[in-house]
CSV table of C-alpha atoms in Angstrom, one decimal:
chain,number,residue,atom,x,y,z
A,1478,MET,CA,9.7,19.4,-12.4
A,1479,LEU,CA,7.6,16.7,-11.0
A,1480,LYS,CA,3.9,17.8,-10.7
A,1481,PHE,CA,1.9,16.7,-7.7
A,1482,LYS,CA,-1.8,16.4,-8.1
A,1483,LYS,CA,-3.9,18.7,-5.9
A,1484,ILE,CA,-6.6,16.6,-4.3
A,1485,ALA,CA,-10.0,18.2,-5.0
A,1486,ALA,CA,-12.2,18.8,-2.0
A,1487,ILE,CA,-15.2,16.6,-1.8
A,1488,LEU,CA,-18.4,18.6,-1.5
A,1489,LEU,CA,-19.7,16.7,1.4
A,1490,THR,CA,-19.6,17.5,5.1
A,1491,ALA,CA,-17.0,15.2,6.7
A,1492,ALA,CA,-15.8,14.9,10.3
A,1493,THR,CA,-12.7,13.0,11.5
A,1494,ILE,CA,-13.5,10.2,13.8
A,1495,THR,CA,-10.3,8.3,14.5
A,1496,GLY,CA,-6.5,8.5,13.9
A,1497,CYS,CA,-3.4,6.4,14.8
A,1498,THR,CA,0.3,5.8,14.1
A,1499,ALA,CA,2.2,2.5,14.3
A,1500,SER,CA,5.4,0.8,13.4
A,1501,LEU,CA,5.2,-2.5,11.4
A,1502,ASN,CA,8.1,-4.8,10.9
A,1503,GLY,CA,10.5,-2.1,9.6
A,1504,VAL,CA,7.7,-0.4,7.6
A,1505,GLN,CA,6.6,2.9,9.1
A,1506,ALA,CA,2.8,3.4,9.2
A,1507,MET,CA,2.4,7.2,8.7
A,1508,ALA,CA,-1.3,7.8,9.4
A,1509,ALA,CA,-4.8,6.4,9.4
A,1510,ASN,CA,-8.1,8.2,9.5
A,1511,LYS,CA,-11.7,7.6,9.1
A,1512,ASN,CA,-14.3,10.1,7.9
A,1513,LYS,CA,-18.1,9.9,7.5
A,1514,ALA,CA,-20.5,11.8,5.3
A,1515,ASN,CA,-24.2,11.2,4.4
A,1516,VAL,CA,-26.3,11.6,1.3
A,1517,THR,CA,-30.1,11.5,1.6
A,1518,GLU,CA,-32.2,9.9,-1.2
A,1519,ASN,CA,-36.0,9.3,-0.8
A,1520,LYS,CA,-35.7,10.0,2.9
A,1521,LYS,CA,-33.1,7.2,3.3
A,1522,GLU,CA,-29.5,7.8,4.0
A,1523,LEU,CA,-26.6,6.6,1.9
A,1524,LYS,CA,-23.8,6.7,4.4
A,1525,ILE,CA,-20.2,7.2,3.2
A,1526,TYR,CA,-17.1,6.4,5.3
A,1527,ASN,CA,-13.5,7.1,4.4
A,1528,SER,CA,-10.4,5.3,5.8
A,1529,THR,CA,-6.8,5.5,4.9
A,1530,ALA,CA,-3.7,3.2,5.5
A,1531,ALA,CA,-0.3,4.8,4.8
A,1532,LEU,CA,3.1,3.1,4.7
A,1533,GLU,CA,6.6,3.7,3.5
A,1534,ASP,CA,8.7,1.1,1.8
A,1535,SER,CA,12.5,1.5,1.5
A,1536,ASN,CA,12.9,-1.3,-1.1
A,1537,LEU,CA,11.0,0.6,-3.8
A,1538,ASN,CA,11.6,4.0,-2.1
A,1539,MET,CA,8.0,4.8,-2.1
A,1540,LYS,CA,5.1,6.2,-0.1
A,1541,PHE,CA,2.3,3.6,-0.1
A,1542,ILE,CA,-1.3,4.8,0.3
A,1543,ALA,CA,-4.5,2.8,0.3
A,1544,ASN,CA,-7.8,4.7,0.5
A,1545,ALA,CA,-11.1,3.0,1.1
A,1546,LYS,CA,-14.5,4.7,0.7
A,1547,PHE,CA,-17.3,2.7,2.1
A,1548,PHE,CA,-20.9,3.0,0.9
A,1549,VAL,CA,-23.6,1.9,3.3
A,1550,ASP,CA,-26.6,1.8,1.1
A,1551,PRO,CA,-30.1,0.7,2.3
A,1552,PHE,CA,-31.1,0.1,-1.3
A,1553,ASP,CA,-28.3,-2.3,-2.2
A,1554,ASN,CA,-28.2,-6.0,-1.2
A,1555,LYS,CA,-24.3,-5.9,-1.1
A,1556,ARG,CA,-21.6,-3.8,0.5
A,1557,THR,CA,-19.5,-1.5,-1.7
A,1558,VAL,CA,-16.1,0.1,-1.3
A,1559,PHE,CA,-14.0,2.3,-3.6
A,1560,LEU,CA,-10.4,1.4,-3.1
A,1561,SER,CA,-7.7,3.7,-4.6
A,1562,THR,CA,-4.0,4.4,-4.4
A,1563,ASP,CA,-4.3,8.1,-4.5
A,1564,GLY,CA,-1.5,9.8,-2.7
A,1565,SER,CA,1.1,7.1,-3.4
A,1566,PHE,CA,4.5,8.0,-4.8
A,1567,ILE,CA,7.3,5.9,-6.3
A,1568,LYS,CA,10.7,7.7,-6.6
A,1569,SER,CA,12.2,7.1,-10.0
A,1570,GLY,CA,15.7,6.2,-8.8
A,1571,VAL,CA,17.3,7.7,-12.0
A,1572,LYS,CA,21.1,7.9,-11.8
A,1573,GLN,CA,23.7,9.2,-14.3
A,1574,GLN,CA,27.4,8.6,-14.2
A,1575,GLY,CA,30.3,8.6,-16.7
A,1576,SER,CA,33.8,9.7,-17.7
A,1577,TYR,CA,35.3,11.4,-20.7
A,1578,TRP,CA,34.8,8.5,-23.1
A,1579,TYR,CA,31.7,6.9,-21.5
A,1580,GLY,CA,28.3,7.8,-20.0
A,1581,SER,CA,25.5,5.7,-18.5
A,1582,MET,CA,22.0,6.1,-16.9
A,1583,ASN,CA,19.8,3.9,-14.8
A,1584,TRP,CA,16.2,4.9,-15.5
A,1585,PRO,CA,12.7,3.7,-14.9
A,1586,SER,CA,11.2,2.4,-18.2
A,1587,GLY,CA,7.9,1.4,-16.6
A,1588,TYR,CA,5.7,1.1,-13.5
A,1589,GLU,CA,3.1,-1.5,-12.6
A,1590,CYS,CA,0.3,-1.9,-10.1
A,1591,SER,CA,-2.0,-4.8,-9.4
A,1592,ILE,CA,-4.9,-5.1,-6.9
A,1593,GLU,CA,-5.9,-8.6,-6.1
A,1594,ILE,CA,-8.5,-10.2,-3.8
A,1595,LYS,CA,-6.9,-12.7,-1.3
A,1596,ASP,CA,-9.9,-13.7,0.8
A,1597,GLU,CA,-9.5,-16.9,2.8
A,1598,ALA,CA,-11.9,-19.8,2.3
A,1599,ASN,CA,-15.1,-19.6,4.5
A,1600,SER,CA,-14.7,-15.9,5.0
A,1601,GLY,CA,-18.3,-15.0,4.5
A,1602,GLY,CA,-18.7,-15.0,0.7
A,1603,LYS,CA,-16.7,-13.7,-2.2
A,1604,THR,CA,-15.3,-10.2,-2.6
A,1605,GLU,CA,-15.4,-9.1,-6.3
A,1606,ILE,CA,-13.9,-6.3,-8.3
A,1607,VAL,CA,-16.9,-5.0,-10.2
A,1608,SER,CA,-15.3,-1.9,-11.8
A,1609,SER,CA,-11.9,-0.3,-12.2
A,1610,THR,CA,-10.3,2.7,-13.8
A,1611,PRO,CA,-8.3,3.6,-15.8
A,1612,THR,CA,-9.3,1.0,-18.4
A,1613,ASN,CA,-7.9,-0.1,-21.7
A,1614,THR,CA,-5.0,1.8,-23.2
A,1615,ILE,CA,-4.4,5.5,-22.6
A,1616,LYS,CA,-1.7,7.4,-24.5
A,1617,SER,CA,-2.5,11.0,-23.4
A,1618,SER,CA,0.0,12.8,-21.2
A,1619,ARG,CA,-2.5,13.1,-18.5
A,1620,VAL,CA,-4.9,10.4,-17.4
A,1621,SER,CA,-8.2,11.4,-15.8
A,1622,ASN,CA,-11.3,9.3,-15.2
A,1623,THR,CA,-14.2,9.4,-12.8
A,1624,MET,CA,-16.0,6.6,-11.0
A,1625,GLY,CA,-19.5,7.2,-9.7
A,1626,TYR,CA,-21.9,5.6,-7.3
A,1627,SER,CA,-25.7,5.7,-7.4
A,1628,VAL,CA,-28.1,4.8,-4.7
A,1629,GLY,CA,-29.0,1.1,-5.3
A,1630,GLY,CA,-25.4,0.0,-5.8
A,1631,VAL,CA,-24.9,1.1,-9.4
A,1632,VAL,CA,-21.2,1.8,-10.2
A,1633,GLY,CA,-20.1,3.5,-13.4
A,1634,VAL,CA,-16.9,5.0,-15.0
A,1635,THR,CA,-16.6,8.0,-17.3
A,1636,SER,CA,-13.7,9.7,-18.9
A,1637,GLY,CA,-12.4,13.0,-17.5
A,1638,LYS,CA,-13.2,15.0,-14.4
A,1639,PRO,CA,-16.7,15.1,-12.8
A,1640,MET,CA,-19.0,17.5,-14.7
A,1641,GLY,CA,-22.5,18.7,-14.1
A,1642,ASN,CA,-24.1,15.9,-16.1
A,1643,ILE,CA,-21.9,13.3,-14.3
A,1644,ASN,CA,-22.8,14.6,-10.9
A,1645,ALA,CA,-26.5,14.5,-11.9
A,1646,SER,CA,-26.1,10.8,-12.8
A,1647,PHE,CA,-24.4,9.7,-9.6
A,1648,ASN,CA,-25.0,10.4,-5.9
A,1649,HIS,CA,-21.3,10.4,-5.4
A,1650,SER,CA,-18.3,10.5,-7.7
A,1651,GLN,CA,-14.5,10.1,-7.3
A,1652,ASN,CA,-11.9,11.3,-9.8
A,1653,ILE,CA,-8.5,9.8,-10.4
A,1654,SER,CA,-5.7,11.6,-12.4
A,1655,TYR,CA,-2.0,11.4,-12.9
A,1656,ASP,CA,0.6,12.7,-15.4
A,1657,GLN,CA,2.4,10.3,-17.8
A,1658,GLU,CA,4.4,12.4,-20.3
A,1659,ASN,CA,6.1,10.1,-22.8
A,1660,PHE,CA,4.4,7.0,-21.2
A,1661,THR,CA,1.3,4.9,-21.9
A,1662,THR,CA,-1.1,3.3,-19.5
A,1663,VAL,CA,-2.3,-0.2,-20.4
A,1664,GLN,CA,-4.7,-2.3,-18.3
A,1665,ASP,CA,-3.6,-5.8,-19.2
A,1666,GLU,CA,-5.7,-7.8,-16.7
A,1667,ASN,CA,-9.2,-7.1,-15.5
A,1668,ASN,CA,-11.4,-9.8,-13.9
A,1669,LEU,CA,-13.5,-10.3,-10.7
A,1670,HIS,CA,-10.5,-11.0,-8.5
A,1671,LYS,CA,-7.6,-9.1,-10.0
A,1672,VAL,CA,-6.7,-6.0,-12.1
A,1673,ASN,CA,-3.3,-5.0,-13.3
A,1674,TRP,CA,-2.0,-1.7,-14.9
A,1675,LYS,CA,1.3,-1.1,-16.7
A,1676,VAL,CA,2.6,2.4,-17.2
A,1677,GLN,CA,5.2,2.0,-19.9
A,1678,PHE,CA,7.7,4.3,-21.6
A,1679,ASP,CA,6.6,5.1,-25.1
A,1680,SER,CA,9.2,7.2,-26.9
A,1681,THR,CA,11.1,10.5,-26.6
A,1682,PRO,CA,9.7,13.6,-28.4
A,1683,ASP,CA,12.3,12.8,-31.2
A,1684,GLY,CA,10.7,9.3,-31.7
A,1685,TYR,CA,13.3,7.2,-30.0
A,1686,ASP,CA,12.1,4.2,-28.0
A,1687,ARG,CA,13.8,1.6,-25.9
A,1688,TYR,CA,14.5,-0.7,-28.9
A,1689,TYR,CA,15.6,1.9,-31.5
A,1690,LYS,CA,18.9,1.2,-33.1
A,1691,THR,CA,20.9,2.3,-36.1
A,1692,HIS,CA,24.2,1.0,-37.5
A,1693,PHE,CA,26.3,4.0,-36.8
A,1694,TYR,CA,24.8,5.7,-33.7
A,1695,GLY,CA,22.8,2.9,-32.0
A,1696,ASN,CA,20.1,4.2,-29.7
A,1697,GLU,CA,20.1,8.0,-29.4
A,1698,MET,CA,17.3,8.2,-26.8
A,1699,TYR,CA,19.3,10.2,-24.3
A,1700,MET,CA,22.3,11.2,-26.4
A,1701,LYS,CA,22.8,15.0,-26.7
A,1702,SER,CA,25.2,14.9,-29.6
A,1703,ARG,CA,26.5,12.3,-32.0
A,1704,LEU,CA,30.0,13.8,-32.3
A,1705,SER,CA,30.8,16.2,-29.4
A,1706,ASN,CA,30.9,16.5,-25.6
A,1707,ALA,CA,32.5,14.4,-23.0
A,1708,GLY,CA,30.6,11.2,-22.0
A,1709,ASN,CA,29.5,12.5,-18.6
A,1710,GLU,CA,28.1,15.6,-20.3
A,1711,ASN,CA,26.5,14.0,-23.3
A,1712,LEU,CA,23.5,12.5,-21.6
A,1713,THR,CA,20.2,14.4,-21.5
A,1714,SER,CA,20.1,16.5,-18.3
A,1715,ILE,CA,17.9,15.0,-15.6
A,1716,ASP,CA,15.9,18.2,-15.4
A,1717,LYS,CA,15.0,17.8,-19.1
A,1718,LEU,CA,13.6,14.3,-18.7
A,1719,PRO,CA,9.9,13.5,-18.3
A,1720,SER,CA,8.7,13.7,-14.7
A,1721,LEU,CA,8.2,9.9,-14.4
A,1722,ILE,CA,11.9,9.6,-15.1
A,1723,SER,CA,13.4,12.7,-13.5
A,1724,GLY,CA,11.3,12.5,-10.3
A,1725,GLY,CA,8.9,9.6,-10.0
A,1726,PHE,CA,5.4,8.4,-10.5
A,1727,SER,CA,2.2,9.2,-8.5
A,1728,PRO,CA,0.0,6.2,-9.2
A,1729,ASN,CA,-3.7,6.8,-8.8
A,1730,PHE,CA,-5.7,3.7,-9.6
A,1731,LEU,CA,-9.2,2.9,-8.5
A,1732,VAL,CA,-11.4,-0.2,-8.1
A,1733,ALA,CA,-14.9,-0.8,-6.9
A,1734,LEU,CA,-15.3,-3.8,-4.6
A,1735,LYS,CA,-18.6,-5.5,-3.7
A,1736,ALA,CA,-19.1,-8.1,-0.9
A,1737,PRO,CA,-22.2,-9.8,0.7
A,1738,LYS,CA,-23.9,-7.9,3.5
A,1739,ASN,CA,-22.8,-10.5,6.1
A,1740,LYS,CA,-19.1,-10.3,5.2
A,1741,SER,CA,-16.9,-9.0,8.0
A,1742,GLN,CA,-13.5,-8.6,6.4
A,1743,SER,CA,-11.8,-8.9,3.0
A,1744,LEU,CA,-8.1,-9.3,2.3
A,1745,VAL,CA,-6.6,-7.3,-0.5
A,1746,GLU,CA,-3.1,-7.5,-1.9
A,1747,ILE,CA,-1.6,-4.4,-3.7
A,1748,THR,CA,1.6,-4.8,-5.6
A,1749,PHE,CA,3.7,-2.0,-7.1
A,1750,LYS,CA,6.6,-2.7,-9.5
A,1751,LYS,CA,9.3,-0.4,-11.0
A,1752,HIS,CA,11.1,-1.7,-14.1
A,1753,MET,CA,14.6,-0.2,-14.5
A,1754,ASP,CA,16.6,0.0,-17.8
A,1755,PHE,CA,20.3,0.7,-18.4
A,1756,TYR,CA,21.2,3.2,-21.1
A,1757,GLU,CA,24.9,3.9,-22.1
A,1758,ILE,CA,26.9,5.8,-24.6
A,1759,LYS,CA,30.4,4.9,-25.8
A,1760,TRP,CA,32.9,6.7,-28.0
A,1761,ALA,CA,33.0,4.3,-31.0
A,1762,ARG,CA,35.7,3.8,-33.6
A,1763,GLY,CA,37.3,7.1,-32.6
A,1764,ARG,CA,34.7,9.2,-34.5
A,1765,ASN,CA,31.2,9.2,-32.9
A,1766,TRP,CA,29.1,8.3,-29.9
A,1767,TYR,CA,27.2,5.0,-29.9
A,1768,GLY,CA,24.2,4.4,-27.6
A,1769,SER,CA,22.5,1.3,-26.4
A,1770,ASN,CA,19.6,0.5,-24.0
A,1771,SER,CA,18.9,-2.8,-22.1
A,1772,TYR,CA,16.6,-4.0,-19.4
A,1773,ASP,CA,18.3,-4.0,-16.0
A,1774,CYS,CA,16.0,-5.1,-13.2
A,1775,THR,CA,12.6,-5.0,-11.6
A,1776,LYS,CA,11.9,-3.9,-8.0
A,1777,GLN,CA,8.6,-4.5,-6.3
A,1778,VAL,CA,6.8,-4.2,-3.1
A,1779,VAL,CA,3.8,-6.3,-2.0
A,1780,LYS,CA,1.5,-5.3,0.8
A,1781,LYS,CA,-1.7,-6.9,2.1
A,1782,PHE,CA,-4.6,-4.8,3.5
A,1783,VAL,CA,-7.6,-5.8,5.6
A,1784,ILE,CA,-10.9,-4.2,4.7
A,1785,ASP,CA,-13.2,-4.3,7.7
A,1786,TRP,CA,-16.7,-3.9,6.3
A,1787,LYS,CA,-18.4,-3.5,9.6
A,1788,LYS,CA,-16.0,-1.1,11.2
A,1789,HIS,CA,-15.5,0.8,7.9
A,1790,THR,CA,-11.7,0.7,8.1
A,1791,ILE,CA,-8.7,-0.4,6.0
A,1792,LYS,CA,-5.5,-1.4,7.8
A,1793,SER,CA,-2.3,-3.1,6.8
A,1794,PHE,CA,-2.4,-6.9,7.4
A,1795,ASP,CA,0.7,-6.5,9.6
A,1796,GLU,CA,-1.1,-3.9,11.8
A,1797,VAL,CA,-4.2,-6.1,12.1
A,1798,GLN,CA,-2.0,-9.1,13.1
A,1799,LYS,CA,-0.2,-7.1,15.7
A,1800,GLU,CA,-3.5,-5.9,17.2
A,1801,LYS,CA,-4.8,-9.5,17.3
A,1802,GLU,CA,-1.6,-10.6,19.0
A,1803,THR,CA,-1.7,-7.8,21.5
A,1804,LYS,CA,-5.3,-8.6,22.4
A,1805,GLU,CA,-4.5,-12.3,22.9
A,1806,LEU,CA,-1.5,-11.4,25.1
A,1807,LYS,CA,-3.6,-9.1,27.2
A,1808,GLU,CA,-6.2,-11.9,27.7
A,1809,LEU,CA,-3.4,-14.3,28.7
A,1810,VAL,CA,-1.8,-11.8,31.2
A,1811,THR,CA,-5.3,-11.3,32.8
A,1812,LYS,CA,-5.7,-15.1,33.3
A,1813,LEU,CA,-2.1,-15.5,34.5
A,1814,ASN,CA,-2.8,-12.9,37.3
A,1815,ASN,CA,-6.1,-14.4,38.2
A,1816,GLU,CA,-7.4,-17.9,37.4
A,1817,TYR,CA,-3.9,-19.3,36.5
A,1818,SER,CA,-2.2,-17.7,39.4
A,1819,ALA,CA,-2.4,-20.8,41.7
A,1820,PHE,CA,-0.4,-23.2,39.6
A,1821,MET,CA,1.8,-20.5,38.0
A,1822,ASN,CA,3.1,-19.6,41.5
A,1823,SER,CA,3.7,-23.2,42.5
A,1824,SER,CA,3.9,-26.1,40.0
A,1825,ALA,CA,1.8,-27.3,37.1
A,1826,THR,CA,0.4,-30.8,37.3
A,1827,THR,CA,-2.1,-31.3,34.5
A,1828,PRO,CA,-1.1,-31.4,30.7
A,1829,GLU,CA,-3.1,-28.2,30.2
A,1830,GLU,CA,-1.2,-26.4,33.0
A,1831,ILE,CA,2.1,-27.6,31.8
A,1832,ALA,CA,1.3,-26.4,28.2
A,1833,ILE,CA,0.4,-22.9,29.6
A,1834,GLN,CA,3.6,-22.7,31.6
A,1835,LYS,CA,5.6,-23.7,28.4
A,1836,ARG,CA,3.8,-21.0,26.4
A,1837,VAL,CA,4.5,-18.4,29.1
A,1838,GLU,CA,8.2,-19.4,29.1
A,1839,ASP,CA,8.4,-19.0,25.3
A,1840,LEU,CA,6.7,-15.6,25.4
A,1841,GLU,CA,9.1,-14.4,28.1
A,1842,ALA,CA,12.0,-15.6,26.1
A,1843,LYS,CA,10.7,-13.6,23.1
A,1844,ASN,CA,10.3,-10.6,25.4
A,1845,LYS,CA,6.6,-10.4,24.8
A,1846,ILE,CA,5.6,-10.6,28.5
A,1847,THR,CA,7.5,-10.2,31.7
A,1848,ARG,CA,7.0,-11.1,35.3
A,1849,THR,CA,7.9,-9.4,38.7
A,1850,PHE,CA,7.6,-10.8,42.2
A,1851,GLU,CA,5.5,-9.0,44.7
A,1852,ASP,CA,6.5,-9.6,48.3
A,1853,ASN,CA,3.8,-10.3,51.0
A,1854,GLU,CA,5.2,-10.4,54.5
A,1855,SER,CA,2.0,-11.8,56.0
A,1856,GLU,CA,2.4,-14.9,53.9
A,1857,THR,CA,6.1,-15.4,54.7
A,1858,LYS,CA,6.8,-18.7,56.6
A,1859,ILE,CA,9.7,-19.7,58.8
A,1860,LEU,CA,10.4,-23.5,58.6
A,1861,PRO,CA,11.4,-25.7,61.6
A,1862,ASP,CA,14.9,-26.1,60.1
A,1863,GLY,CA,15.3,-22.3,60.0
A,1864,GLY,CA,14.6,-21.9,56.3
A,1865,VAL,CA,12.3,-19.2,55.1
A,1866,ILE,CA,9.5,-19.3,52.4
A,1867,ILE,CA,9.0,-15.7,51.3
A,1868,GLY,CA,5.4,-14.8,50.9
A,1869,GLY,CA,4.1,-13.2,47.7
A,1870,LYS,CA,3.3,-14.1,44.1
A,1871,TRP,CA,4.4,-13.5,40.5
A,1872,VAL,CA,2.7,-10.8,38.5
A,1873,TRP,CA,2.8,-10.7,34.7
A,1874,GLU,CA,2.5,-7.7,32.3
A,1875,LEU,CA,2.9,-7.0,28.6
A,1876,VAL,CA,6.3,-5.7,27.5
A,1877,LYS,CA,5.7,-2.2,26.1
């Protein structure tokens, strides 16, 4: 059975400040929230803010969580944020099929996660990854590390859960943990702008790995018996497989980012990958089962997030772009109904007025804004030839 980690309660007083829900280009934003807590040191406050962006992705069949913990430290000349993927979940996608003489299984042989800084030029200085966890290679069935923050901007990483001596060393600490039975975590890239982790299948309890092969029986990784059973009954039962294969993976990776005090926003790209293998058994030479394993495909999802250092929030890039577009459209609609009203209700004459009319027509065609005509009888005119000019004006509004 897949084990889900229970999130430990942080022993700080926190109060929810904001929350929202939005739909982003086919990706459903589930929730976002921001919390604040304070730690006092030498009569000065270390302020801590929490913000979460949550998405779902159908391509990888996963829940995508990005958590940002902001440290506002009067003793540090830079800004600091802890960015984690705690709460994310990638469904394994394991699938078995077969017949009397044949059996096969699509299964995840590895997962991968990278966090990369994607700041644009002239964005107020560099954002740097100053620490990350887990580090190096970890073969234990459970990964557990702690990252701590001390007043003055000091960031450190220790193995295991926070203990008394760790809490004494740091003003605030955050633990990450996840299960990886029969898998190994390898951090194969770690620099100031990018980190990458691979969680790779190691071997079965019997010692069979992805590349094992013998002359008579081939690869016996998921073969129940060499000589008996029908093919569709001779594969290891899904409920007997490790949790990362039978259910999925709960990635919990953590980085510490630092940026100059005057920086407003940072752009971060998070990529998750799932590597799938194909295992099959065939009845060979009329006397025994023969197994083989091969790489099948890699599925991935890439999402960009905007870290707002001043507002202490993290949001998906798509959500930020949508908010920016909505703001610009609101400003345009206000101008259309006020200072642009004269030429928009008659005819444009200058190049600027013609360009505005063209833009409005494009936005109306895209169903971004719409117009309605408001009658005004007092402005209605009857012409000498009997014609009528109906009084009134066009009024624009955003399409909801």
